[in-house]
Amino acid sequence: MTEAVFTRKHALVGVFTCLSLVTSRALASDARSSSLSWVRLDGAEGCISTQALARGVEDRLQRKVFVSAAEADVSVEGYLSREGNPPTYRAKITIRDSAGELQGTRDLESAEADCRALDESLVFVVSVLIDPDATSPPEKPATQEPAPPAAKPAPPRVIVRRERVLVPVHAKQPEPWRLRAGAGVGANVGLFPEPAWGVNLALLIEPPHFWPIRVGAGYWIDQSIAAERGASVDVSLAQAGIALCPYGYAGSRFAYRLCAGVLAGSSRSMASGFDRDFDSQRFAAHVELPNDAFVMAFGPVAFTAGASLLLPLRNHELTYRGQDGQERSLYDPPWIALSGRLGVALVLPPP
């Protein structure tokens, strides 16, 4: 009699155990599976990872949730970014069905300094999107018999789908060559006995990775120098030169250059009123220290102003031979001369 009771009791326990296993497997098969795509953008690299998010969701739902995209009933996609100042962490999560139709969207944000403050909320939102009826772990049914020891669960199999996110980056444009071509009028002191007037041209070439190069030319208008007994000598000077400009400033509306170079040209003398009139030319050379300033007026047009210090490289003394045959001096230039100029320039390309 005892053996019959014992056998019947164990048979009932076995039947209930089988029914429980079949029921739990049926419920598990009805639960939705999902794929997960999770991207941490710039500034959010230290936030919750794909693996940690997947483990948190499966721990909350107490089942295996994530499979490959080809096997999934739904797909969960999301990203986390760090924006603004002070920084704010923003997350956007969407869920789509197997046909790719949008089923829902959730936005989260946090102003905390540590983005890990969003971890619990992210796990909760993803869990609800996948299984709205499983927002908290289910209660274990009470049994009179102790449950058999559960087998150690296999490590979660997380399928990660990598997506390339194109972030536009504005490449630095190469610095262009710039030209400043100008013309103007000028005056000088020291080249002639009296202040003289003239015209000048200047071209400033500004390469991207070298000192600016200044090329200039000028013509000083004839000036008459009186000699004895009503005779006179008309003197003019034409020069051209080149200089390097290692110092300066270039802004959007104003530019300044300090240069150093050489001038070379021809000094012409035309004598009249002497027993024998004559016309002569002499080579003239100077060390030049030019300063040029540019102020943008409109479009590519700029107003220019400049001054130069001139140091003669050879003596330019003007002489003539008198009636008595003696050599006489008309003008002995000083060892330093100054010139100034005003004009307009064309700046290409405009700053």
XYZ file of C-alpha atoms in Angstrom, residues 63 83 132 149 166 175 229 232 244 255 266 289-290 308:
14
model
C 14.800 35.783 -21.371
C 25.360 68.372 -27.532
C 5.203 46.397 -23.408
C 18.530 23.718 -9.674
C 28.916 60.244 -41.956
C 45.281 79.902 -48.544
C 74.467 133.675 -66.455
C 69.974 125.899 -66.341
C 60.971 91.614 -49.675
C 46.919 95.658 -44.225
C 68.620 106.449 -64.789
C 63.000 100.753 -47.159
C 59.349 101.119 -48.238
C 60.179 105.139 -48.301
